XYZ file of C-alpha atoms in Angstrom:
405
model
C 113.017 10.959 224.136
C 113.890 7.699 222.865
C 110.887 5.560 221.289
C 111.303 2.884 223.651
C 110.271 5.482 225.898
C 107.647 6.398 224.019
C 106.211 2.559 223.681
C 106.989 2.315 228.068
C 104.478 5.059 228.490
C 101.554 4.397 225.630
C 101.708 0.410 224.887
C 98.407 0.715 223.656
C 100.436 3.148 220.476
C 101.936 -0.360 219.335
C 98.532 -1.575 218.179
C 97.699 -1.165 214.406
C 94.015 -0.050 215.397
C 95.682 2.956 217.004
C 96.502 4.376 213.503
C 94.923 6.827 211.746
C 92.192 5.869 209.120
C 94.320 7.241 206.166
C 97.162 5.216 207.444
C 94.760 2.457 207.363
C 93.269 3.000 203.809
C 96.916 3.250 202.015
C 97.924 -0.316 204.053
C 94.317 -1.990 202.813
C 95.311 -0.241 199.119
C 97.379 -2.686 198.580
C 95.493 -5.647 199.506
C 93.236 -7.847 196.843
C 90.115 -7.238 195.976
C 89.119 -10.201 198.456
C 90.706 -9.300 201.343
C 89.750 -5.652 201.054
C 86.134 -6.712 202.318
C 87.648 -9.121 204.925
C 89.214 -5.905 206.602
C 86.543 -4.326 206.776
C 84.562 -7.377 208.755
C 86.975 -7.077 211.252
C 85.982 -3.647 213.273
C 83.929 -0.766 212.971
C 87.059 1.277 212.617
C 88.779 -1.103 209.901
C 85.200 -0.724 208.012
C 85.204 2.818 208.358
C 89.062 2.753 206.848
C 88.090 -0.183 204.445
C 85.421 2.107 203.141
C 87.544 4.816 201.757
C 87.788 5.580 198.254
C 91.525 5.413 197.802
C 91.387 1.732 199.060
C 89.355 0.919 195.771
C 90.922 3.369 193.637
C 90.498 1.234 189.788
C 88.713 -1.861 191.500
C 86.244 -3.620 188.919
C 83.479 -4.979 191.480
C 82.292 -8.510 189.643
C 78.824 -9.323 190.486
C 76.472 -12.277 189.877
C 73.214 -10.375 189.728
C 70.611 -12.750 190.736
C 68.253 -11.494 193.624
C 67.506 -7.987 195.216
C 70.253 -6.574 197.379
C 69.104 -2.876 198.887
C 72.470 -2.524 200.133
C 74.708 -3.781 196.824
C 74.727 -0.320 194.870
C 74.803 1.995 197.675
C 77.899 0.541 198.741
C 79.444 0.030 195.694
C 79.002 3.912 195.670
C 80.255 4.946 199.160
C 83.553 2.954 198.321
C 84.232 4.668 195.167
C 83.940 1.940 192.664
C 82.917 2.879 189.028
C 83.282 0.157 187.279
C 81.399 -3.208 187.290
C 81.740 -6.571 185.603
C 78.692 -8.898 185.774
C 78.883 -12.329 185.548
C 75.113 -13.606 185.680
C 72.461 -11.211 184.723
C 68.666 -12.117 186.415
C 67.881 -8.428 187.067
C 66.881 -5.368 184.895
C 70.340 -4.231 183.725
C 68.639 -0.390 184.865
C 69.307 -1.785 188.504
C 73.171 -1.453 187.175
C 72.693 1.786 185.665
C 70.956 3.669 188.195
C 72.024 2.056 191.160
C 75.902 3.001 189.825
C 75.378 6.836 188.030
C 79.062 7.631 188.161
C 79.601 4.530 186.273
C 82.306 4.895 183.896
C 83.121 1.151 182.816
C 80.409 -1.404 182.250
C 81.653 -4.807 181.236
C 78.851 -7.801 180.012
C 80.813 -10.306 178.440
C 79.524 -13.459 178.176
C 75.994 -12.537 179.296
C 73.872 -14.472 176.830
C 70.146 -13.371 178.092
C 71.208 -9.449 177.822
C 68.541 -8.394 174.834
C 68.096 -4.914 173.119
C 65.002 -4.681 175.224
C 67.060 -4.438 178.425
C 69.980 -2.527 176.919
C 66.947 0.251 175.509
C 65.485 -0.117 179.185
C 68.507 0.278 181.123
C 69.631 3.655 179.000
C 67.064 5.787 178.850
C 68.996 8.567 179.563
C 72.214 9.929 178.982
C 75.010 8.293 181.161
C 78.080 11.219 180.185
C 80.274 9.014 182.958
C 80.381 5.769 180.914
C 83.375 5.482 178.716
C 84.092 1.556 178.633
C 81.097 -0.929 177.583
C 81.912 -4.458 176.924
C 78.935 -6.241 175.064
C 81.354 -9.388 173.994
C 79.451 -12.897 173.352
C 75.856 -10.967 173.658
C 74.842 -13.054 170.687
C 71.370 -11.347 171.031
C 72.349 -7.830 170.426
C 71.101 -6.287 167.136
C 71.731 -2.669 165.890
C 68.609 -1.841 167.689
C 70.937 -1.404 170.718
C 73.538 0.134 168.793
C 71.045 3.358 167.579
C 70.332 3.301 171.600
C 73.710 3.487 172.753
C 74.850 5.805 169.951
C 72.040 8.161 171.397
C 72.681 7.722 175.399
C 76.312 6.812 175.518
C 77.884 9.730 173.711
C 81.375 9.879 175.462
C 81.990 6.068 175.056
C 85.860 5.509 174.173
C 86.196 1.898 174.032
C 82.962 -0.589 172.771
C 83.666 -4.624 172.763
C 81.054 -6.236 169.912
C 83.337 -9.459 169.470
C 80.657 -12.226 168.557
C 77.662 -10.242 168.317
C 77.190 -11.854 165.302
C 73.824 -10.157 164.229
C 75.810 -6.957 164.054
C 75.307 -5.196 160.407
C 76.411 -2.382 158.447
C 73.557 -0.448 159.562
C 74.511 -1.176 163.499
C 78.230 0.468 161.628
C 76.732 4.055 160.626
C 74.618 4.346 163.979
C 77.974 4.051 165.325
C 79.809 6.328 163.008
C 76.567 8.971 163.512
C 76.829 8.964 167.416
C 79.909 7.951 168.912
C 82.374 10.542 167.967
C 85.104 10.022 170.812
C 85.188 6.349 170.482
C 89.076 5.100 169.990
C 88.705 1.126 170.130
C 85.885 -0.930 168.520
C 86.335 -4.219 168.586
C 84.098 -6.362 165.536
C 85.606 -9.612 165.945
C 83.226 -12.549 164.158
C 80.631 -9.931 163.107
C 80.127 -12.206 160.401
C 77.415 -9.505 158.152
C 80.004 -6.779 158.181
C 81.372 -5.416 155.081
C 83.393 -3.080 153.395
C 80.661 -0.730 153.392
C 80.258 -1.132 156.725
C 83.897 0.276 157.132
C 83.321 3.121 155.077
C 80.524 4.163 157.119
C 82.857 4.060 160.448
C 86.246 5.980 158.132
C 83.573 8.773 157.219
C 83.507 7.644 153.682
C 79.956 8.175 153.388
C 77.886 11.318 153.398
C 75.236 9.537 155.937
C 78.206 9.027 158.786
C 79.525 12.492 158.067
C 83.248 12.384 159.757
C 82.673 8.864 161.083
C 84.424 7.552 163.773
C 87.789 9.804 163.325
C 89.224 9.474 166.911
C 89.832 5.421 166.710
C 92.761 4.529 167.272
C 92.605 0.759 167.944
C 90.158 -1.313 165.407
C 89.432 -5.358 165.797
C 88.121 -6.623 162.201
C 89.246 -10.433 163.349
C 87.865 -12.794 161.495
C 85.414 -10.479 159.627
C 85.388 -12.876 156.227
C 83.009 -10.336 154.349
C 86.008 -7.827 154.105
C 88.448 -6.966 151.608
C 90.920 -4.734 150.485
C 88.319 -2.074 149.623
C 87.907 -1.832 153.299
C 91.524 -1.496 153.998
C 91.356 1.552 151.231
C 88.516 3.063 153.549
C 90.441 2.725 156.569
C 93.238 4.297 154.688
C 91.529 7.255 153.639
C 89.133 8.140 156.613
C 90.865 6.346 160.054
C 94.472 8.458 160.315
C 94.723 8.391 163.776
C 94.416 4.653 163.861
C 97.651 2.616 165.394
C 96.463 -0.815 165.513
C 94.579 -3.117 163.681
C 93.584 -7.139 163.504
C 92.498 -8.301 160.872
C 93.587 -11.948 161.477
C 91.750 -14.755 159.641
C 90.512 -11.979 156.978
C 91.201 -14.457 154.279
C 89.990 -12.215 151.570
C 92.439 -9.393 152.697
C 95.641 -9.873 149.495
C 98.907 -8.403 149.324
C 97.266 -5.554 147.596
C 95.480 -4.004 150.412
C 98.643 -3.364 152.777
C 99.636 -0.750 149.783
C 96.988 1.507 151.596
C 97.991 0.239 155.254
C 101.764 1.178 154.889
C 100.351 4.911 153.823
C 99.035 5.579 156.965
C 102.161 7.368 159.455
C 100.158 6.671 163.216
C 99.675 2.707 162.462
C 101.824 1.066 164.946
C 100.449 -2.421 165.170
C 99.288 -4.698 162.375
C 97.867 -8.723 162.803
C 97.494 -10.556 159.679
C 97.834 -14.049 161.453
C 96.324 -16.570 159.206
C 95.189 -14.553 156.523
C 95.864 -16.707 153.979
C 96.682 -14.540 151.011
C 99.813 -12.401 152.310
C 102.250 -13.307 150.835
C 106.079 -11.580 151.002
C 105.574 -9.154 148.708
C 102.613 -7.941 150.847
C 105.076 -7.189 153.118
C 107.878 -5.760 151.233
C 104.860 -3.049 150.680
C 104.441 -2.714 154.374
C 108.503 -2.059 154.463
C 108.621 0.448 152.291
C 106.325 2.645 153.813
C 105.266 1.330 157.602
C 109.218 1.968 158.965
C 106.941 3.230 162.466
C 105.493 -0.583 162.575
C 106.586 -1.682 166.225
C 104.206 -4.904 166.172
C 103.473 -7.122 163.328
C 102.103 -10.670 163.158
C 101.526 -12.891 159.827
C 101.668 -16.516 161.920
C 100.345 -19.384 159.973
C 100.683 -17.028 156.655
C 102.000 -20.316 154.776
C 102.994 -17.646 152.263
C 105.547 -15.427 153.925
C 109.692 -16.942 154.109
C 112.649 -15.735 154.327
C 112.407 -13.199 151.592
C 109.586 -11.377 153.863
C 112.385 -11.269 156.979
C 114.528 -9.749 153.772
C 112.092 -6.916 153.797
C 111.716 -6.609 157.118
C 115.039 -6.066 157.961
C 115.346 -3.521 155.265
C 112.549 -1.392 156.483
C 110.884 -1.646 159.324
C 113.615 -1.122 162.187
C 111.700 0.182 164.808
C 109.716 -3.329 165.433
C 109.794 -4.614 168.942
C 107.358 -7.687 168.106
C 107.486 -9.853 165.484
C 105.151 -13.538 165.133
C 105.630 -15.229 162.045
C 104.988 -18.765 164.010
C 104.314 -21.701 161.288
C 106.204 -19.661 158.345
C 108.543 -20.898 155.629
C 111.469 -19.146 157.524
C 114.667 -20.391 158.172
C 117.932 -19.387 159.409
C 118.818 -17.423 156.994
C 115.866 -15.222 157.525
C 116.602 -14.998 161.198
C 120.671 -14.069 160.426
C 118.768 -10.837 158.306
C 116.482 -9.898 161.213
C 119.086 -10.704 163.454
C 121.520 -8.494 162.149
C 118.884 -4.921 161.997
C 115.942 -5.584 165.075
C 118.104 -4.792 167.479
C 115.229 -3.184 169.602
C 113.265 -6.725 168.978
C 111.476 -7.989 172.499
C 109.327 -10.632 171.085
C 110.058 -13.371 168.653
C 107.610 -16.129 168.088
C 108.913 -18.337 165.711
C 106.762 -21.388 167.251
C 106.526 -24.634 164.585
C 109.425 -23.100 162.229
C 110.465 -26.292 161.828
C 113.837 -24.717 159.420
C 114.844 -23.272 162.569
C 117.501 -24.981 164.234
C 120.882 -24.077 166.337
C 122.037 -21.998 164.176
C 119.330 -19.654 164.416
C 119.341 -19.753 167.581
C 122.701 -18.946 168.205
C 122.196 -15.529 165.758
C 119.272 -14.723 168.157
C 121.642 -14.917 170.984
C 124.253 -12.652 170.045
C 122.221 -10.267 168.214
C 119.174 -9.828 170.043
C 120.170 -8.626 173.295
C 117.054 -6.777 174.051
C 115.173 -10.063 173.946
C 112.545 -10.812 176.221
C 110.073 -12.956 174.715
C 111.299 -15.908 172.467
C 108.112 -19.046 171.406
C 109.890 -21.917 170.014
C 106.942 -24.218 170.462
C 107.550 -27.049 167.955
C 110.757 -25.865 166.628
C 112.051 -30.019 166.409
C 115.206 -29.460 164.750
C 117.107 -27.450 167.945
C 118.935 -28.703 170.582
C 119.960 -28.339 173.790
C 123.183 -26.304 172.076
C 120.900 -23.681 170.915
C 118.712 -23.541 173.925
C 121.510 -22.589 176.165
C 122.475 -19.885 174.084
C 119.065 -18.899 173.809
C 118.914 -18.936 177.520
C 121.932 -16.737 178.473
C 120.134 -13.767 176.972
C 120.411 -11.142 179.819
C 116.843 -10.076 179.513
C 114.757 -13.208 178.923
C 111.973 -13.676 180.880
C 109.555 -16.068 178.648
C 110.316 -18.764 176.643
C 108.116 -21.232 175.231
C 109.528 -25.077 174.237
C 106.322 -27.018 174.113
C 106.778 -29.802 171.671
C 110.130 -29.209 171.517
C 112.182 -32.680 171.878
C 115.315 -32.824 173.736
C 118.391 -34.205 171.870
């Protein structure tokens, strides 16, 4: 039977309420979050679709928590959805908890009335589900919370502290002591930190025991209590580490990437604007970091063409490279040029030695290119940027200040 034949007999088969409610839920999958709860306004049977859990597989629900809603959680619950951002906080932070106990991602950025009364309140108990908590810009955190969640949140992977600025060494070895599967920690502007602080979380200590062993991904930015006796911690304790910031360190030196190019798992490495690294800081890093495959020392004033020298000697399996606002030039880029050729990024951004020529070395050697910031770069030309634009996988390039000629 042909389907027109079909259609003749059952017109009312043409209709997309006729389909089945999987059907349904895999064509609402794909919609945005928005129009996922549109659908399911329309009918009872698009709700009853809307409502499945595939349709919000990996949705983060965002919520501005401000009055009582009986019917929030529940149906945050029947749809699946198991991890929540809020954006405004004027309820108990237990309503969260509770109200979500599959939770496994809780994100509170930004939420500047969330105290360590109402983190201690809200996790009483253990919550094994919750693997992701984001406490960024929670300026009134203390390590109060941090013995809490080091007690409740044991299976916690990933924990954002990036401005809780009353943060202290202490708040370091309740982490070290508790959280033994955590792989990213993010400390960024936890101004009291120090290097002892590190050796608590690299197991240096006989209070933390093994410390934090599993991390894998550490944020120390701008962190201006640390020095190279923290990178010598993290040397000795973190192994199965493979990326760490520790941009606008300025009391980080040459000396301390010794014990970073010693450690074989350490894939990515930001020194941006850490002002004493110098090139021979990273000749050390060539030497002995040849699995580097991202590594940025932008506004380093220190590093030129000599560091590029090193670079290209060394560390051949880099796919990123920033050195934005260095002393390089186009002979640095002809060294690079001539070894990176599995390079994506280049951000060479207010290089003002840069001009055609180094562009024209990019274009012919760096064919993998994807990624190119030439923000400020005043000495090219449109010459060079055509070259630079005939590269057959370029998909972002940044001009900027750049001023045609």
């Amino acid at each position: 039977m042909e389907d027109s034949e079909v259609f003749t007999m059952c017109p009312h088969t043409r209709h997309i309420s006729c389909l089945y409610p999987e059907i349904l839920a895999l064509i609402f999958s794909y919609l945005d979050v928005r129009d996922k709860g549109r659908v399911a306004r329309v009918c009872t049977a698009w709700r009853d679709a809307a409502y499945h859990k595939s349709v919000w597989r990996g949705v983060e629900a965002r919520l501005h928590l401000r009055r009582a809603n009986p019917s929030l959680f529940p149906s945050l619950v029947r749809r699946g959805i198991r991890r929540v951002q809020v954006l405004s906080l004027r309820r108990t932070l237990r309503d969260v908890v509770c109200g979500v106990p599959t939770l496994t991602s809780l994100n509170l950025s930004g939420c500047f009335n969330v105290t360590d009364e109402g983190l201690n309140t809200a996790f009483t108990t253990e919550c094994p589900s919750l693997t992701h908590l984001n406490l960024s810009l929670c300026k009134q955190i203390t390590d109060n919370s941090l013995g809490r969640l080091a007690q409740q949140l044991q299976n916690l992977e990933v924990l954002e502290l990036g401005g809780c600025s009353f943060i202290t060494n202490t708040g370091l070895l309740l982490i070290a002591w508790g959280l033994k599967r955590l792989k990213s920690l993010n400390l960024r502007s936890c101004c009291f930190v120090t290097n002892q602080g590190i050796a608590y979380l690299a197991g240096q200590n006989q209070e933390s025991a093994e410390g934090t062993a599993a991390l894998e991904d550490l944020g120390l930015q701008d962190c201006q209590k640390l020095s190279d006796e923290a990178l010598r911690h993290v040397s000795m304790g973190l192994h199965n580490l493979k990326s760490i910031n520790l941009s606008f360190c300025a009391s980080i030196t040459d000396s301390g990437l010794k014990y970073l190019a010693r450690m074989p798992n350490l894939r990515e490495i930001n020194l941006r604007s850490c002002d004493n690294i110098s090139d021979i800081g990273v000749a050390y890093l060539s030497e002995g970091g040849s699995r580097i495959t991202a590594l940025d020392v932008s506004f380093c004033d220190k590093i030129g063409d000599q560091a590029l020298v090193h670079i290209s000697q060394g560390l051949y399996t880099l796919r990123s490279l920033s050195c934005s606002a260095c002393q390089v030039s186009d002979e640095g880029i002809h060294r690079i040029a001539r070894t990176l050729h599995e390079l994506h990024t280049l951000n060479i951004g207010q290089c003002v030695r840069i001009t055609d020529k180094g562009l024209q070395l990019i274009a012919e050697h760096l064919t993998h290119l994807s990624c190119i910031d030439l923000y400020g770069c005043n000495r090219i030309t449109t010459v060079g940027l055509e070259r630079i634009m005939q590269l057959p996988r370029l998909c972002v390039l940044n001009l900027g200040l750049w001023h045609k000629r």
